[in-house]
mmCIF file of C-alpha atoms in Angstrom:
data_model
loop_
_atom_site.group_PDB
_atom_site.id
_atom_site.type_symbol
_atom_site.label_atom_id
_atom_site.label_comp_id
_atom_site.label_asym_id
_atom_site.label_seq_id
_atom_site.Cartn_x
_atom_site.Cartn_y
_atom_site.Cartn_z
ATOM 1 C CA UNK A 27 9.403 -86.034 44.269
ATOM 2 C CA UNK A 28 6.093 -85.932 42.352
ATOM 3 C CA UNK A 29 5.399 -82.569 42.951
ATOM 4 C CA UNK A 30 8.539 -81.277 41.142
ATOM 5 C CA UNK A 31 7.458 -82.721 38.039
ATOM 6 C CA UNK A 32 6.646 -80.422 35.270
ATOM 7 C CA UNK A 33 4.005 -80.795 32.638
ATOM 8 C CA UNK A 34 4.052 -80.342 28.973
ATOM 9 C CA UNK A 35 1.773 -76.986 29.062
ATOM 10 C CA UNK A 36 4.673 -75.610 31.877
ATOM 11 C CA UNK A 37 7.460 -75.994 29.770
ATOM 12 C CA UNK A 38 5.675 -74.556 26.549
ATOM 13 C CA UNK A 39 4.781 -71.945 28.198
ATOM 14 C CA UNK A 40 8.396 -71.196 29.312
ATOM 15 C CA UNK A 41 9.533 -71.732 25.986
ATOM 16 C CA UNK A 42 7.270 -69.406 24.378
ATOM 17 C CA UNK A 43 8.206 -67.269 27.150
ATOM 18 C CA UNK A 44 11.876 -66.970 26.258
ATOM 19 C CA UNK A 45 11.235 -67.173 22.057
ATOM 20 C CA UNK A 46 9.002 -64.118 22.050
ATOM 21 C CA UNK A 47 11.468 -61.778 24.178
ATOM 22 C CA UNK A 48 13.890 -62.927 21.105
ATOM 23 C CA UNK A 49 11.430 -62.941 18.163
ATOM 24 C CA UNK A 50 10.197 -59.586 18.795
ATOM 25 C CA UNK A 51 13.160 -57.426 19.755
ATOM 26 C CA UNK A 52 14.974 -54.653 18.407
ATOM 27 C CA UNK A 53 17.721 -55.984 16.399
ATOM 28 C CA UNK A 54 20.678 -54.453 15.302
ATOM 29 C CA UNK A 55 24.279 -55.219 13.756
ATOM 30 C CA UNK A 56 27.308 -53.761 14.813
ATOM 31 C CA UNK A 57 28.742 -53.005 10.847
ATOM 32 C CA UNK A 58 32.211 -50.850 11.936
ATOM 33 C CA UNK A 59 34.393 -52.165 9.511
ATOM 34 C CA UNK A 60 32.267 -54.533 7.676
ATOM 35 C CA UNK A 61 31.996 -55.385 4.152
ATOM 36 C CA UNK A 62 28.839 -53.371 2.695
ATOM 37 C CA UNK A 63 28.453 -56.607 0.905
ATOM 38 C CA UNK A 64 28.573 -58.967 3.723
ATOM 39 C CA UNK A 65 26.415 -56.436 5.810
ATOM 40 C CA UNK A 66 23.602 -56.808 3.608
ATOM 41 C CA UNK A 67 23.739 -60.430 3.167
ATOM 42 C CA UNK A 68 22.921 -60.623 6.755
ATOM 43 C CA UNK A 69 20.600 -58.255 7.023
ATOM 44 C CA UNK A 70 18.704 -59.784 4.323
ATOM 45 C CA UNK A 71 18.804 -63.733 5.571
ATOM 46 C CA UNK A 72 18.120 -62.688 9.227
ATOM 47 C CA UNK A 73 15.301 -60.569 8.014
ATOM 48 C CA UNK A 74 16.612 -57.058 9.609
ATOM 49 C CA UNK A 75 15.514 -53.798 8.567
ATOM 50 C CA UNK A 76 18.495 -50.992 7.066
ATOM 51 C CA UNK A 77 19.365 -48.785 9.862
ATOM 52 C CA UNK A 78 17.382 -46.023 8.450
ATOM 53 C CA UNK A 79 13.802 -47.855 8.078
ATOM 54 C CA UNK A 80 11.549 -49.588 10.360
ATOM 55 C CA UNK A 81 11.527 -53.096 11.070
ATOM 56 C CA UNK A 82 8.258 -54.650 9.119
ATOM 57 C CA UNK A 83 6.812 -57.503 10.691
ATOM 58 C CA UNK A 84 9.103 -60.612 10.916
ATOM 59 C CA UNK A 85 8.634 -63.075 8.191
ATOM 60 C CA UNK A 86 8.885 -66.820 8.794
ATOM 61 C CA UNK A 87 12.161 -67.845 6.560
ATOM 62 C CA UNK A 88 12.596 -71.880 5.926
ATOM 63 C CA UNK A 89 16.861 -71.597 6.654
ATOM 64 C CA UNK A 90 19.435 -69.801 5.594
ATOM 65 C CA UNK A 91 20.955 -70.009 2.082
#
């Protein structure tokens, strides 16, 4: 039973595991039929690039108004 037990350095490094494949992929919306206005709301609070530019680096944002 002991030897199942995980440490704290195991699951941080899982974790970090899993956030970076999400932090630092391509994102994209799907905008077919959207609201332009809507569209660039979130695109601006999830910090994602217009389709025609490339995505800067990703900054830290403290929520979402």
């Amino acid at each position: 039973m002991y030897g199942l037990v995980r440490t704290d350095a195991q699951i941080e490094s899982v974790l970090n595991a899993i956030c970076r494949l999400i932090l630092f992929a391509r994102w994209d919306l799907n905008v077919e039929g959207a609201d332009e206005h809507v569209v660039r709301l979130v695109r601006t609070e999830l910090g994602l690039p217009e389709p025609d530019k490339a995505m800067s680096g990703r900054q830290r944002r403290q929520g979402i108004s």
